[in-house]
mmCIF file of C-alpha atoms in Angstrom:
data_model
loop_
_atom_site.group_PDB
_atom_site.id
_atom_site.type_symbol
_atom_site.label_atom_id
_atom_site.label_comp_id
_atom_site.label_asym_id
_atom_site.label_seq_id
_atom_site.Cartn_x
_atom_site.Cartn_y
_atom_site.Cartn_z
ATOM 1 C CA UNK K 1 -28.977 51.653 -23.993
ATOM 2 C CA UNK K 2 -29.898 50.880 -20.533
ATOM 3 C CA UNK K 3 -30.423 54.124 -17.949
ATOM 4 C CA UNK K 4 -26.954 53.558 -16.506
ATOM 5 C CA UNK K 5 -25.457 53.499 -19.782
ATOM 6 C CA UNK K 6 -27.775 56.570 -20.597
ATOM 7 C CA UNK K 7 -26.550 58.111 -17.503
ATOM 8 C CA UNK K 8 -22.680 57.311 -17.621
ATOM 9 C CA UNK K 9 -22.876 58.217 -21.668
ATOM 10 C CA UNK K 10 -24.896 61.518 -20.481
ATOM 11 C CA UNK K 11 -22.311 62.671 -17.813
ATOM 12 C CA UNK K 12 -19.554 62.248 -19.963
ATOM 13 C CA UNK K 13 -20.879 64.857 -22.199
ATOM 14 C CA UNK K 14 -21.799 67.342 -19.242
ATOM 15 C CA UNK K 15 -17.654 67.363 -18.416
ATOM 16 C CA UNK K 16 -17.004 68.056 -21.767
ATOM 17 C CA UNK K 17 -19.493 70.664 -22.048
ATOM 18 C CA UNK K 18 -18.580 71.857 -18.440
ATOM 19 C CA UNK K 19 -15.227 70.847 -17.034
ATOM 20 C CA UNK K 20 -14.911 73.537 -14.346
ATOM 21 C CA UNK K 21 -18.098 73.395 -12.883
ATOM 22 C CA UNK K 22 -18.678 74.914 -9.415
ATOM 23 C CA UNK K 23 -21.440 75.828 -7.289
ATOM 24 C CA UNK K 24 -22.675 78.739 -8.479
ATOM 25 C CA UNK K 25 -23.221 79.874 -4.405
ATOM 26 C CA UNK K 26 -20.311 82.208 -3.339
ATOM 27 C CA UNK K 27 -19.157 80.695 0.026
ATOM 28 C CA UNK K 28 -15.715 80.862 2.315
ATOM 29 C CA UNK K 29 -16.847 78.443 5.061
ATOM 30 C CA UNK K 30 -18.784 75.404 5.320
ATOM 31 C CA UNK K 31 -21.738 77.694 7.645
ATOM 32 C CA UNK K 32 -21.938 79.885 4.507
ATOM 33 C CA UNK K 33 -22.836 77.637 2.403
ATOM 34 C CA UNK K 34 -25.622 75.931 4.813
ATOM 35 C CA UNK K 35 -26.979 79.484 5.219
ATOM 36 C CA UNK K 36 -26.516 80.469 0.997
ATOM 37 C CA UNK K 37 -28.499 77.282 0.226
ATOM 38 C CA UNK K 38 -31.261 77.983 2.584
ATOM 39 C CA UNK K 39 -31.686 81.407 1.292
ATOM 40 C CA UNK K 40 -32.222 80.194 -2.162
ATOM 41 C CA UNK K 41 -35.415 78.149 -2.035
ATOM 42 C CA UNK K 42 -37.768 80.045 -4.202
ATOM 43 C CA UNK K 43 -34.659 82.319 -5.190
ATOM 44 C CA UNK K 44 -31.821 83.076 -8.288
ATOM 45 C CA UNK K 45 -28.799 82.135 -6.711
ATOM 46 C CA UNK K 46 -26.951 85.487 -8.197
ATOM 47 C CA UNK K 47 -29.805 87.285 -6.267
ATOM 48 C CA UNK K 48 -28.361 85.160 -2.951
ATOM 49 C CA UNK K 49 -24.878 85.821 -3.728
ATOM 50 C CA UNK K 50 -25.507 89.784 -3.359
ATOM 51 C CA UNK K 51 -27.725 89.451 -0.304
ATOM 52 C CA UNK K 52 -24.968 87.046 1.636
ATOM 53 C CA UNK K 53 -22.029 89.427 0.202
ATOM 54 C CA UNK K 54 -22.758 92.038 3.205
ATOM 55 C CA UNK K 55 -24.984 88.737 5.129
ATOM 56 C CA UNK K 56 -21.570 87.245 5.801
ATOM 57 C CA UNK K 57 -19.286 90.345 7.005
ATOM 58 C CA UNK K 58 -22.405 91.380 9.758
ATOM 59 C CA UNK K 59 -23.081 87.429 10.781
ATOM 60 C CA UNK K 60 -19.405 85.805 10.728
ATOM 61 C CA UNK K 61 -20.286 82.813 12.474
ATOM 62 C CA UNK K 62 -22.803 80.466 14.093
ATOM 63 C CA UNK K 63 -23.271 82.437 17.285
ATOM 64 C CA UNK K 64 -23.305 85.582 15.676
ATOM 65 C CA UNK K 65 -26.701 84.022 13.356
ATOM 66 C CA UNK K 66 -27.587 82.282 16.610
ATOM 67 C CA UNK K 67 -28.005 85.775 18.826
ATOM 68 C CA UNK K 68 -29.358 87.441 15.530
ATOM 69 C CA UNK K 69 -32.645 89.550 16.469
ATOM 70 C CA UNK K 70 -35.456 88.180 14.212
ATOM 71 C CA UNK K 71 -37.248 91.123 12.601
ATOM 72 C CA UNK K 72 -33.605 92.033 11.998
ATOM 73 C CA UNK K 73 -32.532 88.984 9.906
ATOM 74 C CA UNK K 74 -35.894 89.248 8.344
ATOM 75 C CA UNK K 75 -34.638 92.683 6.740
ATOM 76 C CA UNK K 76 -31.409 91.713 5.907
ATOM 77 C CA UNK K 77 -32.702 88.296 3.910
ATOM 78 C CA UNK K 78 -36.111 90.340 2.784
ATOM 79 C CA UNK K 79 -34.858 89.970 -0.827
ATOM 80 C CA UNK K 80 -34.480 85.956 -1.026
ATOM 81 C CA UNK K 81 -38.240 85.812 -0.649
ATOM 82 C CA UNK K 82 -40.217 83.875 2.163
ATOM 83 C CA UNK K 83 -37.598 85.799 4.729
ATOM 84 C CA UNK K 84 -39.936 85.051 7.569
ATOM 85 C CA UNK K 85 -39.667 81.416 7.484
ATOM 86 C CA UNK K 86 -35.573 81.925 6.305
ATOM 87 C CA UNK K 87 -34.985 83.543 9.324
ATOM 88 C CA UNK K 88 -36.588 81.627 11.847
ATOM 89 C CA UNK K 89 -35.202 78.426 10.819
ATOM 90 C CA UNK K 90 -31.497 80.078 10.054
ATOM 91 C CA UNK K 91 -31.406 80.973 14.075
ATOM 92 C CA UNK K 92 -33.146 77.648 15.262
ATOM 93 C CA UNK K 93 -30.505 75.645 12.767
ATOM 94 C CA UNK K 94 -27.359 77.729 14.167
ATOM 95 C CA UNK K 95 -28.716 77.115 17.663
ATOM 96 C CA UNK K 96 -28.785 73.688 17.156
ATOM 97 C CA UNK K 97 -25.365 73.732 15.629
ATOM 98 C CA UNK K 98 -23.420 75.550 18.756
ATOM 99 C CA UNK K 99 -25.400 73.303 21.535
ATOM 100 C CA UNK K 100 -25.684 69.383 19.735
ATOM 101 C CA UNK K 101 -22.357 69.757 17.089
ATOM 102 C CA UNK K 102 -20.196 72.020 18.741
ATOM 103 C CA UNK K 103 -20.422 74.706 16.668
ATOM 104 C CA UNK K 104 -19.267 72.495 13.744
ATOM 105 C CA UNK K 105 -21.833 71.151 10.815
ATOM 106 C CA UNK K 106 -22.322 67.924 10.786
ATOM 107 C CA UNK K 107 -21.218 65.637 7.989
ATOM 108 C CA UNK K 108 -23.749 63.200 8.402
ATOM 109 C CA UNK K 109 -27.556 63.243 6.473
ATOM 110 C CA UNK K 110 -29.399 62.241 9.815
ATOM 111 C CA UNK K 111 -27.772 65.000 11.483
ATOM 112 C CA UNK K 112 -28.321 67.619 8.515
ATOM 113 C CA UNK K 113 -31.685 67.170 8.435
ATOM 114 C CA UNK K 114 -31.983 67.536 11.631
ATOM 115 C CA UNK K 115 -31.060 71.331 11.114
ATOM 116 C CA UNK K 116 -33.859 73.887 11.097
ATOM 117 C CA UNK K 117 -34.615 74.634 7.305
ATOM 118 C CA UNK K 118 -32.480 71.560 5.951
ATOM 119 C CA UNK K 119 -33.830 69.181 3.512
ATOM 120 C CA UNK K 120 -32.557 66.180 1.597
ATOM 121 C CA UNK K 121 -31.574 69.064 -1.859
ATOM 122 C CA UNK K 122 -29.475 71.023 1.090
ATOM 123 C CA UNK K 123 -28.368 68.297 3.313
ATOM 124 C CA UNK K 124 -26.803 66.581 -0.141
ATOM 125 C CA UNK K 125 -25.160 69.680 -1.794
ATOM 126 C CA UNK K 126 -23.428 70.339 1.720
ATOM 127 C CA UNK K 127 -22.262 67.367 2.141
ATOM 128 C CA UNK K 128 -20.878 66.484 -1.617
ATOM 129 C CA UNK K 129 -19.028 70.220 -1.750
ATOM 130 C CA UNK K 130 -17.502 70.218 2.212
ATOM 131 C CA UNK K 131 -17.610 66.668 2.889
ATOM 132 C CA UNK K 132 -17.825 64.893 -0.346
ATOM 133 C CA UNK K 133 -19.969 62.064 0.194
ATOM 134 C CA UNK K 134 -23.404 63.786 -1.157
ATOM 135 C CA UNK K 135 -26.403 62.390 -3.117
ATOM 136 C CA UNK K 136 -27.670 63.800 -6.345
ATOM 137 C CA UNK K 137 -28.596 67.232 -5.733
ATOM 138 C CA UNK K 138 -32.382 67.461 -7.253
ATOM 139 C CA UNK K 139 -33.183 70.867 -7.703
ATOM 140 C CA UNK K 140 -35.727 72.608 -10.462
ATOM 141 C CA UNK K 141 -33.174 72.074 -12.981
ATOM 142 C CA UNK K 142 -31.744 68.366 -12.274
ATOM 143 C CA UNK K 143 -35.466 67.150 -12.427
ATOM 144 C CA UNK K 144 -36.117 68.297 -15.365
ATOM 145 C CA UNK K 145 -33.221 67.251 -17.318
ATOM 146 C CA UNK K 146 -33.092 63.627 -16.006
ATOM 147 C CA UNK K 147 -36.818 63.093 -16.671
ATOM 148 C CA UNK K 148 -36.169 64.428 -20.321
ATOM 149 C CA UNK K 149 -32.940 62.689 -20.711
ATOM 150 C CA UNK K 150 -35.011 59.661 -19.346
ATOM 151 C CA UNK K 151 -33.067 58.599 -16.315
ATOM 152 C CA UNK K 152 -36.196 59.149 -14.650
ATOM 153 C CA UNK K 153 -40.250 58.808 -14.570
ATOM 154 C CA UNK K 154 -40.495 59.910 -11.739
ATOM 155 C CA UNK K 155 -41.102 63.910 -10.784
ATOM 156 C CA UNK K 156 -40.694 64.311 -7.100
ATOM 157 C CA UNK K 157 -37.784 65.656 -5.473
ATOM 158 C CA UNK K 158 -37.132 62.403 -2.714
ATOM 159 C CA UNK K 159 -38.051 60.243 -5.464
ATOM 160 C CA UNK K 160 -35.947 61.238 -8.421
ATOM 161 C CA UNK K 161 -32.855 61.327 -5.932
ATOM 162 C CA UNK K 162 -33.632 57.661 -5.041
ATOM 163 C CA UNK K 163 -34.487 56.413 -8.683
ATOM 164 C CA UNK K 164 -31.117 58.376 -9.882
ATOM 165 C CA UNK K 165 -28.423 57.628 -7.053
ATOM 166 C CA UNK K 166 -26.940 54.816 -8.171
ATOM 167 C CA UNK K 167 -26.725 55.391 -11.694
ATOM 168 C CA UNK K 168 -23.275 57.057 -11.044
ATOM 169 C CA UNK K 169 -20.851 56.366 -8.668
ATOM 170 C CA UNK K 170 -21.083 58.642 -5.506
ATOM 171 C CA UNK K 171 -18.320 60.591 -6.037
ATOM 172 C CA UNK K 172 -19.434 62.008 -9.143
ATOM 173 C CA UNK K 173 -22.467 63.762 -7.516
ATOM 174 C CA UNK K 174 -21.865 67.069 -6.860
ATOM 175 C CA UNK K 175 -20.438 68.019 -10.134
ATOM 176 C CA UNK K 176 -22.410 65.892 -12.151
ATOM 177 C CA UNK K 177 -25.721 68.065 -10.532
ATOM 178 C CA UNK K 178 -23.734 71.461 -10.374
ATOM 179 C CA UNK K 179 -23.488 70.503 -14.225
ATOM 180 C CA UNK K 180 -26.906 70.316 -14.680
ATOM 181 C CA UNK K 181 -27.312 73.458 -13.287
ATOM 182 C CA UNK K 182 -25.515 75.339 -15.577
ATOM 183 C CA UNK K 183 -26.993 72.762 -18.783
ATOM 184 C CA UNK K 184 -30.510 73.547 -17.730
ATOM 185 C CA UNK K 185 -29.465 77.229 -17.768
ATOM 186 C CA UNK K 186 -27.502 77.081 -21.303
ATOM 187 C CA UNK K 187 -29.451 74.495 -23.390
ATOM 188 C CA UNK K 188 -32.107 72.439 -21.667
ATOM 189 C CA UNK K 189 -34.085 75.541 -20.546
ATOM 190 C CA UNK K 190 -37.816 74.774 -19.035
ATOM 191 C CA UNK K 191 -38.887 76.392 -22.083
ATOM 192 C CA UNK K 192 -38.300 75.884 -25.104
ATOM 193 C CA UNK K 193 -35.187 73.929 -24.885
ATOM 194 C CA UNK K 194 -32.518 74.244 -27.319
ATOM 195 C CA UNK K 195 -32.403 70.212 -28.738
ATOM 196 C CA UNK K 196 -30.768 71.432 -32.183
ATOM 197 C CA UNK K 197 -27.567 72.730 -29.868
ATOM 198 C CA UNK K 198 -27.038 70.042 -27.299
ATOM 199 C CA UNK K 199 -24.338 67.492 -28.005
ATOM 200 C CA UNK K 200 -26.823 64.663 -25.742
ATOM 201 C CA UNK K 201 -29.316 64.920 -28.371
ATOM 202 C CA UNK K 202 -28.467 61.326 -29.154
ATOM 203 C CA UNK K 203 -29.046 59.692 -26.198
ATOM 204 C CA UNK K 204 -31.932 62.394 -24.748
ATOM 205 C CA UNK K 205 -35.427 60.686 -24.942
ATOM 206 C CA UNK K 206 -36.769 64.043 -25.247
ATOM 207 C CA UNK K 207 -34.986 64.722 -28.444
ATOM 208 C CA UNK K 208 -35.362 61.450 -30.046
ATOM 209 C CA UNK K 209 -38.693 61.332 -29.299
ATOM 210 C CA UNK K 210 -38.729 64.847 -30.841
ATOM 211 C CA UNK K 211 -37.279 63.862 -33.693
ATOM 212 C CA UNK K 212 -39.260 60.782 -34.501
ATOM 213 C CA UNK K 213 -42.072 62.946 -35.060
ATOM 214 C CA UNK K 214 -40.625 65.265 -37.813
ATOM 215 C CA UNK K 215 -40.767 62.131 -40.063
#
């Protein structure tokens, strides 16, 4: 079994396992979900989802983040961690979004990452869930699982997106990564993953390889 074969085989069993799979991020407008994903670098996206709950009623909109006083924000995001930084690149992004894209995110990578705070792991889970032409989605979870799975050697971020993209067709992205998510959460946990459990035990090099050594 080749990695594509691995990979097609491999994200079969994730909609099986998974067939409703969302982003866990609570969100009502595209901004939202810019700002949710920002705040959860370094941060439990149920943590995020309280913080934004009264984030969202006080800043409705890009101006409203854009006019935001500093120390301010910085108490209102305190409990996503690294809130100095979070801040400071949520007002420079929504700056940038009322005076170069009318107010409007862009659905574009060149132009996301142009965005104060925005990296390839936020530009690409924007862009699959409000545009739906992201990339894979490589967070803490999705590089884990594809190096163990095997669809991967590789370990950083930039690189496991490139070594993985084409492996599945475009449009199965988003959910394909929102389904790691919630697989590295349920079964492929960082420690002491649950091999016995998982229904990709047959194709996972991890397990195999795991199993070849208990004879």
């Amino acid at each position: 079994m080749d990695k594509k074969e691995r990979a097609e085989a491999f994200c079969d069993i994730l909609e099986q396992l998974y067939p409703d799979a969302l982003c866990s991020l609570e969100y009502e407008t595209p901004l939202q979900l810019l700002i949710a994903t920002q705040l959860s670098a370094q941060c439990t996206d149920a943590r995020v989802n309280i913080v934004t709950k009264d984030l969202f009623k006080k800043y409705p909109d890009a101006t409203s983040f854009a006019n935001a006083d500093l120390k301010e924000l910085e108490e209102d995001i305190r409990p996503t961690g690294f809130y100095h930084n979070k801040a400071k690149n949520i007002i420079s992004c929504c700056k940038k979004i009322l005076s170069d894209f009318d107010g409007e995110i862009p659905d574009n990578m060149e132009d996301m990452l142009s965005l104060a705070g925005v990296g390839r792991k936020t530009a690409n889970l924007v862009l699959g869930d409000i545009f739906g032409k992201g990339g894979m989605v490589i967070d803490t979870h999705a590089k884990r699982i594809l190096y163990r799975v095997g669809l991967t050697k590789e370990t950083l971020p930039e690189k496991v997106e490139k070594d993985t993209e084409k492996l599945l067709p475009r449009d199965k992205h988003s959910d394909f990564c929102h389904r790691l998510v919630l697989h590295g959460r349920a079964l492929c946990t960082a420690r002491k993953p649950k091999c016995d459990l998982c229904p990709a035990s047959g194709i996972c090099k991890k397990c195999l390889n795991n199993l070849q050594k208990t004879y």
